[in-house]
Rosetta silent file (secondary structure, phi, psi, omega in degrees, C-alpha in Angstrom):
SEQUENCE: MVNIAYFRSACWRNHRIRFRGKLVKKGGNLFFTMSFVNFGKKYTPIMIVNTARFVISNSTAKSCPDEVRHEFAFIGRSNVGKSSLINMLTNHKGLAMTSSTPGKTLLINHFLVNDEWYLVDLPGYGFARRSKEGRAEIARIIKEYILTRRQMTCLFLLIDGRHAPQKIDMEFMRWLGENGVPFCIVFTKLDKMSSSAAKKATGDYCAQLLEEWEELPPVFKSSSVDKRGRSEILDYIDQLLRLPVE
SCORE:     score description
SCORE:     0.000 S_00000001
   1 L     0.000  124.258 -175.563    0.000    0.000    0.000 S_00000001
   2 E  -102.501  125.704  178.171    1.552    3.259   -1.127 S_00000001
   3 E   -75.779  127.340 -177.672    0.878    6.432    0.800 S_00000001
   4 E   -97.910  -47.029 -176.656   -0.117    9.228   -1.600 S_00000001
   5 E  -165.032  157.552  175.664   -0.887   12.220    0.597 S_00000001
   6 E  -113.851  148.543 -178.202   -2.007   13.286    4.049 S_00000001
   7 E  -136.844  154.314  159.056   -4.850   15.611    4.820 S_00000001
   8 E   -80.162  137.321 -172.664   -6.550   17.325    7.662 S_00000001
   9 L  -108.782  171.895 -159.657   -9.983   15.877    7.298 S_00000001
  10 L   -17.698  170.261 -110.289  -13.295   16.895    7.028 S_00000001
  11 L    -4.829   66.789  169.535  -14.661   19.759    7.540 S_00000001
  12 H   -58.804  -34.193  179.994  -11.271   20.894    6.356 S_00000001
  13 H   -64.228  -20.520  178.435  -13.351   23.735    5.045 S_00000001
  14 H   -98.280   -0.233  179.477  -14.273   24.487    8.673 S_00000001
  15 L    58.754   42.144  177.614  -10.650   24.251    9.845 S_00000001
  16 L  -123.000  138.440  178.764  -11.496   21.629   12.447 S_00000001
  17 L  -106.379  115.092  177.288   -9.535   18.443   12.992 S_00000001
  18 L  -123.334  -28.911  179.053  -11.649   15.489   14.004 S_00000001
  19 E  -129.445  155.881  166.498  -10.236   12.698   11.923 S_00000001
  20 E   -99.177  136.869 -178.616   -6.890   11.943   10.408 S_00000001
  21 E  -135.060  153.767  174.331   -7.193   11.099    6.774 S_00000001
  22 E  -155.180  151.113  173.526   -4.967   10.030    3.958 S_00000001
  23 E   -89.380  132.763  177.344   -5.219    8.853    0.400 S_00000001
  24 E  -127.442  156.729  179.612   -3.715    5.452   -0.190 S_00000001
  25 E  -109.879  125.587 -178.408   -3.218    3.429   -3.329 S_00000001
  26 E  -142.136  121.939  179.822   -4.365   -0.175   -3.284 S_00000001
  27 L    62.752   29.644  178.811   -4.745   -2.411   -6.287 S_00000001
  28 L    84.633   -0.529 -179.549   -4.228    0.509   -8.627 S_00000001
  29 E  -114.809  152.977  176.872   -7.050    2.538   -7.070 S_00000001
  30 E   -93.048  136.927  176.520   -7.026    5.548   -4.762 S_00000001
  31 E  -135.707  147.479  177.469   -8.874    5.351   -1.466 S_00000001
  32 E   -98.874  132.903 -179.733   -9.366    7.832    1.339 S_00000001
  33 E  -119.607  148.772 -179.292   -8.839    6.553    4.874 S_00000001
  34 E  -134.892  148.360  171.687   -9.894    8.071    8.170 S_00000001
  35 E  -138.961  143.443 -176.065   -9.201    7.436   11.811 S_00000001
  36 E   -72.968  135.258  178.245  -10.850    9.081   14.803 S_00000001
  37 L   -99.775  120.570  179.723   -8.776   11.550   16.759 S_00000001
  38 L   -67.184  134.739 -178.373   -9.354   11.417   20.506 S_00000001
  39 L   -74.289  -17.011  178.402  -10.159   14.819   21.919 S_00000001
  40 L    75.170   16.390  179.564   -8.204   14.077   25.077 S_00000001
  41 L  -123.114  141.668  176.430  -10.997   15.359   27.314 S_00000001
  42 L   -78.326  146.729  177.867  -13.126   13.451   29.728 S_00000001
  43 L  -139.145  158.597 -176.916  -16.871   13.703   29.249 S_00000001
  44 L  -105.663  113.809  177.244  -19.856   12.509   31.205 S_00000001
  45 L   -78.491  160.212  -12.975  -22.250   10.171   29.388 S_00000001
  46 L  -108.658  164.518  175.572  -24.941   10.307   28.333 S_00000001
  47 L   -61.471  136.896  174.934  -26.428   13.347   26.693 S_00000001
  48 L  -100.658  122.964  177.745  -29.940   14.047   27.909 S_00000001
  49 L   -92.063  107.276 -179.315  -32.332   15.148   25.182 S_00000001
  50 L   -88.812  -39.461 -178.718  -34.781   17.518   26.831 S_00000001
  51 L  -139.201  149.009  175.166  -36.345   19.072   23.753 S_00000001
  52 E  -154.063  126.359 -178.033  -36.508   18.349   20.043 S_00000001
  53 E  -144.624  147.408  176.253  -38.651   20.204   17.536 S_00000001
  54 E   -70.966  138.397 -179.127  -39.050   20.517   13.809 S_00000001
  55 E  -113.408  -53.750 -173.872  -37.847   23.867   12.445 S_00000001
  56 E  -164.196  154.145  172.067  -37.875   23.922    8.653 S_00000001
  57 E  -118.273  142.606 -179.420  -37.701   21.931    5.417 S_00000001
  58 E  -143.926  158.872  175.509  -35.734   23.047    2.376 S_00000001
  59 L  -107.232   -1.971  177.935  -34.737   21.836   -1.060 S_00000001
  60 L  -136.735  146.451 -179.341  -31.491   23.835   -1.163 S_00000001
  61 H   -65.336  -33.645 -177.558  -28.628   24.178    1.287 S_00000001
  62 H   -67.984  -16.693  179.071  -28.573   27.970    0.945 S_00000001
  63 H   -94.653   -0.527  179.002  -32.116   28.120    2.355 S_00000001
  64 L   -69.709  163.403 -177.183  -31.192   26.175    5.518 S_00000001
  65 L   -50.098  131.619 -179.992  -31.108   28.019    8.865 S_00000001
  66 L   -91.380   70.284 -177.204  -28.577   30.833    8.880 S_00000001
  67 L  -134.881  154.975  177.424  -27.230   30.075   12.337 S_00000001
  68 L   -95.123   80.895  178.664  -23.912   29.137   13.846 S_00000001
  69 L  -135.567  149.687  173.028  -24.877   25.754   15.278 S_00000001
  70 L   -63.471  142.327  174.301  -23.504   22.254   14.860 S_00000001
  71 E  -125.924  130.289  177.698  -25.455   20.124   12.427 S_00000001
  72 E  -116.717  111.863 -172.839  -25.449   16.320   12.473 S_00000001
  73 E   -97.751  143.851 -179.966  -26.936   14.922    9.300 S_00000001
  74 E  -120.200  133.142 -175.740  -28.455   11.466    8.862 S_00000001
  75 E  -148.712  158.560  177.259  -28.667    9.715    5.521 S_00000001
  76 E   176.485  175.765  176.303  -29.077    6.251    4.048 S_00000001
  77 E   -63.921  155.789  177.518  -30.829    4.219    1.408 S_00000001
  78 L   -56.593  138.884  178.363  -34.603    4.447    1.314 S_00000001
  79 L    69.801   27.465  178.290  -36.286    2.278    3.972 S_00000001
  80 L   -86.672   -8.471 -179.758  -33.125    1.941    6.065 S_00000001
  81 L    96.005   27.403 -175.305  -34.988    3.045    9.202 S_00000001
  82 H   -66.888  -48.072 -178.552  -33.746    6.636    9.322 S_00000001
  83 H   -62.705  -41.393  178.700  -36.913    8.254   10.676 S_00000001
  84 H   -63.018  -39.053  178.642  -37.283    5.578   13.356 S_00000001
  85 H   -65.798  -43.102  178.954  -33.659    6.096   14.427 S_00000001
  86 H   -61.026  -44.314  178.653  -34.136    9.868   14.648 S_00000001
  87 H   -63.797  -36.256  178.922  -37.245    9.413   16.773 S_00000001
  88 H   -68.178  -44.425 -179.149  -35.377    6.975   19.005 S_00000001
  89 H   -62.396  -40.120 -176.647  -32.381    9.282   19.488 S_00000001
  90 H   -88.139   -5.612 -177.278  -34.563   12.256   20.383 S_00000001
  91 L    57.403   38.128 -176.908  -36.982   10.146   22.436 S_00000001
  92 L  -133.306   97.988 -169.818  -39.755   11.762   20.415 S_00000001
  93 L   -57.275  -36.167 -175.102  -41.911    9.147   18.710 S_00000001
  94 L  -105.972   16.942 -175.293  -43.547   11.459   16.176 S_00000001
  95 L   -66.346  -57.371  177.368  -40.699   13.853   15.413 S_00000001
  96 L   -99.126  139.641 -177.507  -39.638   12.421   12.050 S_00000001
  97 L   -71.984  126.779  176.854  -42.298   10.964    9.802 S_00000001
  98 L  -106.071  148.113 -178.228  -42.114    7.193    9.496 S_00000001
  99 L  -153.471  148.610  175.659  -43.698    5.260    6.650 S_00000001
 100 L   -79.451   -9.174  178.900  -43.777    1.746    5.291 S_00000001
 101 L   -95.861  119.886 -178.601  -43.371    3.285    1.834 S_00000001
 102 L   -65.486  156.714  171.240  -39.700    3.983    0.958 S_00000001
 103 L    80.080   23.128 -176.766  -38.523    7.314   -0.379 S_00000001
 104 L   -80.834  -27.153  178.846  -40.872    9.627    1.518 S_00000001
 105 L   -79.603  114.244 -175.689  -38.208   12.074    2.700 S_00000001
 106 L  -116.934   -4.498 -175.653  -37.726   14.471   -0.211 S_00000001
 107 L  -129.964  172.788  173.015  -36.331   17.559    1.520 S_00000001
 108 E   -87.117  113.696 -176.350  -33.640   18.660    3.978 S_00000001
 109 E  -107.643  124.633  179.639  -35.390   18.616    7.368 S_00000001
 110 E  -103.270  129.073  175.004  -33.923   20.495   10.335 S_00000001
 111 E  -120.966  127.877 -179.875  -34.782   19.541   13.927 S_00000001
 112 E   -90.838  122.797 -176.348  -33.470   21.670   16.799 S_00000001
 113 E  -109.656  128.082  178.916  -32.331   19.568   19.766 S_00000001
 114 L    54.541   25.255 -177.771  -31.980   21.040   23.262 S_00000001
 115 L    52.730   28.925 -174.074  -32.076   24.501   21.636 S_00000001
 116 L  -128.269  -45.756 -175.137  -28.398   23.871   20.930 S_00000001
 117 E  -139.367  159.772 -178.415  -27.746   21.779   17.815 S_00000001
 118 E  -102.266  133.447  166.791  -29.494   20.626   14.674 S_00000001
 119 E   -99.012  125.968 -173.618  -30.283   17.082   13.723 S_00000001
 120 E  -115.133  123.157  179.207  -30.709   17.052    9.942 S_00000001
 121 E   -97.321  109.108 -179.464  -32.788   14.453    8.131 S_00000001
 122 L   -93.022  155.605  178.309  -31.576   14.164    4.534 S_00000001
 123 L   -59.634  146.520  175.485  -33.495   12.472    1.693 S_00000001
 124 L   -76.472  149.283 -179.822  -32.865    8.767    1.245 S_00000001
 125 E  -108.861  161.001  172.324  -31.004    7.686   -1.860 S_00000001
 126 L    83.958   20.280  178.093  -31.423    4.725   -4.183 S_00000001
 127 L   -82.126  106.890 -170.413  -35.218    4.508   -4.446 S_00000001
 128 L   -65.324  -27.914 -175.578  -35.609    2.695   -7.773 S_00000001
 129 L   -77.905   -9.131  177.559  -39.273    3.594   -8.312 S_00000001
 130 L   -76.173  148.537 -179.606  -38.523    7.288   -8.479 S_00000001
 131 L   -65.704  164.005  178.856  -38.199    8.762  -11.971 S_00000001
 132 H   -59.084  -41.715  178.805  -34.807    9.515  -13.465 S_00000001
 133 H   -66.481  -38.608  178.634  -35.476   13.226  -13.005 S_00000001
 134 H   -65.228  -41.774  178.007  -36.600   12.625   -9.410 S_00000001
 135 H   -64.594  -38.307  179.188  -33.449   10.652   -8.581 S_00000001
 136 H   -65.721  -37.956  179.856  -31.320   13.403  -10.123 S_00000001
 137 H   -68.032  -42.118  177.609  -33.074   16.040   -8.002 S_00000001
 138 H   -62.460  -42.470  178.681  -32.572   14.030   -4.804 S_00000001
 139 H   -61.567  -39.233  178.602  -28.883   13.561   -5.690 S_00000001
 140 H   -62.505  -47.053 -178.609  -28.560   17.314   -6.224 S_00000001
 141 H   -59.992  -46.710 -177.920  -30.128   18.097   -2.844 S_00000001
 142 H   -63.432  -51.413 -175.494  -27.903   15.587   -1.031 S_00000001
 143 H   -66.314  -38.890  179.909  -24.632   16.558   -2.700 S_00000001
 144 H   -63.283  -44.501  179.504  -25.253   20.284   -2.406 S_00000001
 145 H   -63.867  -50.404 -174.659  -25.934   20.046    1.328 S_00000001
 146 H   -62.182  -40.497 -173.890  -23.007   17.733    2.084 S_00000001
 147 H   -86.016  -20.542 -174.265  -20.450   19.673    0.054 S_00000001
 148 H  -117.333  -14.587 -175.255  -21.475   23.244    0.872 S_00000001
 149 L   -81.786  101.343 -175.573  -23.041   23.241    4.346 S_00000001
 150 L   -66.006  -26.308 -178.445  -20.265   24.515    6.586 S_00000001
 151 L   -75.952  -12.902 -178.358  -22.244   23.834    9.757 S_00000001
 152 E   -68.820  113.618 -177.065  -22.384   20.098    9.077 S_00000001
 153 E   -86.146  -38.202 -179.826  -20.139   18.581   11.718 S_00000001
 154 E  -158.488  146.080  176.732  -20.617   14.917   10.880 S_00000001
 155 E  -106.684  125.973  177.523  -22.679   12.753    8.546 S_00000001
 156 E   -98.664  111.423 -177.974  -24.230    9.595    9.979 S_00000001
 157 E   -94.503  116.963 -177.042  -24.557    7.018    7.210 S_00000001
 158 E   -90.596  133.683 -179.915  -27.198    4.410    8.010 S_00000001
 159 E  -128.588  128.922  176.070  -26.742    0.847    6.773 S_00000001
 160 E   -67.768  111.805 -173.750  -29.287   -1.957    7.135 S_00000001
 161 L   -67.278   -8.913 -177.924  -27.283   -4.445    9.173 S_00000001
 162 L   -81.580  -14.796 -171.841  -29.189   -7.419    7.770 S_00000001
 163 L  -112.922  153.111  173.232  -27.694   -7.120    4.318 S_00000001
 164 L   -68.786  161.387 -179.641  -24.297   -7.624    2.739 S_00000001
 165 L   -51.703  129.177  179.110  -22.600   -4.477    1.379 S_00000001
 166 L   -97.182  145.519 -177.703  -24.667   -2.968   -1.417 S_00000001
 167 H   -55.002  -42.902 -175.876  -23.041   -1.378   -4.441 S_00000001
 168 H   -65.626  -36.195  178.025  -24.882    1.915   -3.979 S_00000001
 169 H   -70.157  -42.313 -179.991  -23.718    2.247   -0.349 S_00000001
 170 H   -62.816  -42.260  178.802  -20.128    1.396   -1.230 S_00000001
 171 H   -64.798  -38.072  179.517  -20.122    3.940   -4.044 S_00000001
 172 H   -65.882  -41.118  178.378  -21.577    6.581   -1.716 S_00000001
 173 H   -64.448  -39.623  176.727  -18.881    5.928    0.889 S_00000001
 174 H   -62.022  -40.500  179.160  -16.187    6.221   -1.761 S_00000001
 175 H   -63.566  -41.051  177.340  -17.688    9.536   -2.824 S_00000001
 176 H   -61.319  -45.449  179.926  -17.632   10.759    0.786 S_00000001
 177 H   -63.008  -43.221 -179.527  -13.997    9.732    1.111 S_00000001
 178 H   -62.842  -28.816 -178.353  -12.994   11.369   -2.158 S_00000001
 179 L  -100.771    7.633  175.530  -14.589   14.613   -1.000 S_00000001
 180 L    63.725   37.315 -178.101  -13.174   14.489    2.544 S_00000001
 181 L   -89.944  127.460  178.620  -16.563   14.342    4.248 S_00000001
 182 L   -73.353  122.828 -178.837  -16.504   13.339    7.953 S_00000001
 183 E  -144.902  162.117  175.106  -18.893   10.449    8.446 S_00000001
 184 E  -123.524  161.093  173.598  -19.836    7.548   10.693 S_00000001
 185 E  -108.325  131.233  176.842  -21.505    4.254    9.915 S_00000001
 186 E  -122.307  110.839  175.029  -24.665    3.316   11.820 S_00000001
 187 E   -77.373  132.171 -177.499  -25.947   -0.230   11.381 S_00000001
 188 E  -114.564  169.010  173.551  -29.734   -0.322   11.788 S_00000001
 189 L    60.300   30.323 -177.844  -32.476   -2.916   12.388 S_00000001
 190 H   -74.422  -12.599  176.597  -30.212   -5.226   14.371 S_00000001
 191 H   -69.309  -17.337 -179.268  -33.148   -6.245   16.593 S_00000001
 192 H   -82.091    4.035  179.125  -34.406   -8.287   13.633 S_00000001
 193 L  -130.667  159.381  172.814  -31.453  -10.660   14.054 S_00000001
 194 L   -68.554  161.092 -177.996  -30.069  -12.724   16.908 S_00000001
 195 H   -61.409  -38.075 -179.843  -27.146  -11.150   18.743 S_00000001
 196 H   -70.241  -38.822  179.100  -24.712  -13.660   17.239 S_00000001
 197 H   -67.890  -38.669  178.592  -26.073  -13.135   13.719 S_00000001
 198 H   -65.200  -41.898  179.584  -25.907   -9.355   14.136 S_00000001
 199 H   -62.761  -42.523 -179.810  -22.325   -9.554   15.364 S_00000001
 200 H   -67.935  -43.775 -176.867  -21.327  -11.721   12.411 S_00000001
 201 H   -63.438  -46.228 -179.646  -23.164   -9.612    9.833 S_00000001
 202 H   -70.373  -34.907  177.264  -21.686   -6.318   10.986 S_00000001
 203 H   -65.734  -42.570  177.990  -18.256   -7.874   11.398 S_00000001
 204 H   -64.244  -38.775  179.805  -18.342   -9.298    7.872 S_00000001
 205 H   -62.578  -48.655 -179.671  -19.474   -5.935    6.527 S_00000001
 206 H   -63.900  -36.945  178.899  -16.612   -4.087    8.215 S_00000001
 207 H   -62.946  -38.544  178.616  -14.152   -6.727    7.056 S_00000001
 208 H   -68.459  -36.982  176.578  -15.228   -6.147    3.465 S_00000001
 209 H   -61.682  -38.482 -177.811  -14.811   -2.387    3.911 S_00000001
 210 L   -69.675   -9.402  173.160  -11.286   -2.964    5.161 S_00000001
 211 L   -71.207  -21.481  178.358  -10.455   -4.580    1.830 S_00000001
 212 L  -113.034  -35.792 -174.905  -10.579   -1.029    0.445 S_00000001
 213 L   -99.583  133.895  178.084  -10.200    1.214    3.516 S_00000001
 214 L   -67.219  -37.476  177.244   -7.055    1.229    5.597 S_00000001
 215 L  -139.547  153.483  179.734   -9.099    2.216    8.651 S_00000001
 216 L   -91.439  150.805  169.127  -12.795    2.421    9.360 S_00000001
 217 L   -71.504  173.190  176.546  -14.696    5.539   10.400 S_00000001
 218 L   -55.550  139.176 -177.734  -16.548    5.307   13.736 S_00000001
 219 E  -123.579  133.081  178.763  -19.103    2.471   13.644 S_00000001
 220 E  -124.430  145.798  178.539  -22.303    2.230   15.699 S_00000001
 221 E  -114.491  125.237 -170.199  -24.761   -0.656   16.031 S_00000001
 222 L  -136.450  165.266  171.453  -28.348    0.349   16.572 S_00000001
 223 E  -153.522  127.806  178.177  -31.986   -0.626   16.826 S_00000001
 224 L   -76.347  -13.912 -179.212  -34.903    1.774   17.072 S_00000001
 225 L   -81.399  -52.548 -178.344  -36.915   -0.991   18.776 S_00000001
 226 L  -101.541    8.064  177.002  -34.688   -1.795   21.754 S_00000001
 227 L    63.285   23.618  175.913  -32.805    1.554   21.624 S_00000001
 228 E   -61.063  134.354  176.997  -29.514   -0.198   21.067 S_00000001
 229 L    86.141   -7.111 -176.438  -26.724    2.264   20.258 S_00000001
 230 H   -60.890  -50.285 -177.146  -28.604    5.327   21.482 S_00000001
 231 H   -64.684  -38.162 -179.035  -26.197    6.241   24.275 S_00000001
 232 H   -65.759  -43.098 -179.656  -23.127    5.635   22.097 S_00000001
 233 H   -67.377  -43.928  179.412  -24.379    7.852   19.271 S_00000001
 234 H   -66.292  -36.361  176.385  -25.462   10.631   21.624 S_00000001
 235 H   -62.183  -41.260 -179.963  -22.155   10.432   23.483 S_00000001
 236 H   -64.455  -43.528  176.531  -20.316   10.826   20.202 S_00000001
 237 H   -61.151  -41.028  179.848  -22.410   13.837   19.263 S_00000001
 238 H   -60.485  -37.912  177.105  -21.758   15.282   22.724 S_00000001
 239 H   -64.603  -44.955 -177.942  -18.009   15.029   22.112 S_00000001
 240 H   -67.576  -26.380  178.525  -18.279   16.774   18.761 S_00000001
 241 L   -66.932  -16.073  179.540  -20.343   19.564   20.302 S_00000001
 242 L   -78.114   -9.969  179.401  -17.239   20.559   22.258 S_00000001
 243 L   -86.302  153.739  177.076  -15.602   21.673   19.034 S_00000001
 244 L   -69.748  155.646  177.448  -15.971   25.177   17.616 S_00000001
 245 L  -132.920  142.145  179.845  -18.361   25.704   14.737 S_00000001
 246 L   -85.509    0.000    0.000  -18.320   28.384   12.063 S_00000001
């Protein structure tokens, strides 16, 4: 493996160091790798969510709230359980709209948590039944927000833990790496498997990622049913809130 270059990572545009990243060459291809940088400060778990409320929906990043607050965005393939996870994290059952029909989130939705930071619900990608023009519009909304929203502190990428790595998810992760976007992986719906099956499935998934990535981004295992992973995700957000935001 040949080291190509080192970078300060993501939100390099915000001049904040949260991960160490580097481009490496493996099998003739370039890959971006990240590792979490410990802040070196003790913190008290877990974050208590006292309030969470919907603020606004937008189709463009420039129309999002003009405030200096941390934003933690959540994204994943359609029907990955994103709305259920958001409701679980905020302990607010009806905050994000849940539906048995995939692809219902079509806008950038901002929720203000504890009157301090924004949880951002991004449209799901990869819904095959949407028209070509509709898929292109969703891709525009997603890419514009991720690449231009300076307040975005971290992107939480949701992956259905029951399935083997999907091409669309792998391609999206490569795109994030190529653009130096700070992200985490959140495995969802693990309550639908036995503990041993969930451990094997997520382990196999990470092992396949390591065939391309030198190091993994932070990984969380969750379930909106039994609230698995809630404290870990909120603790991580609490750590990131200690950083300055532009």
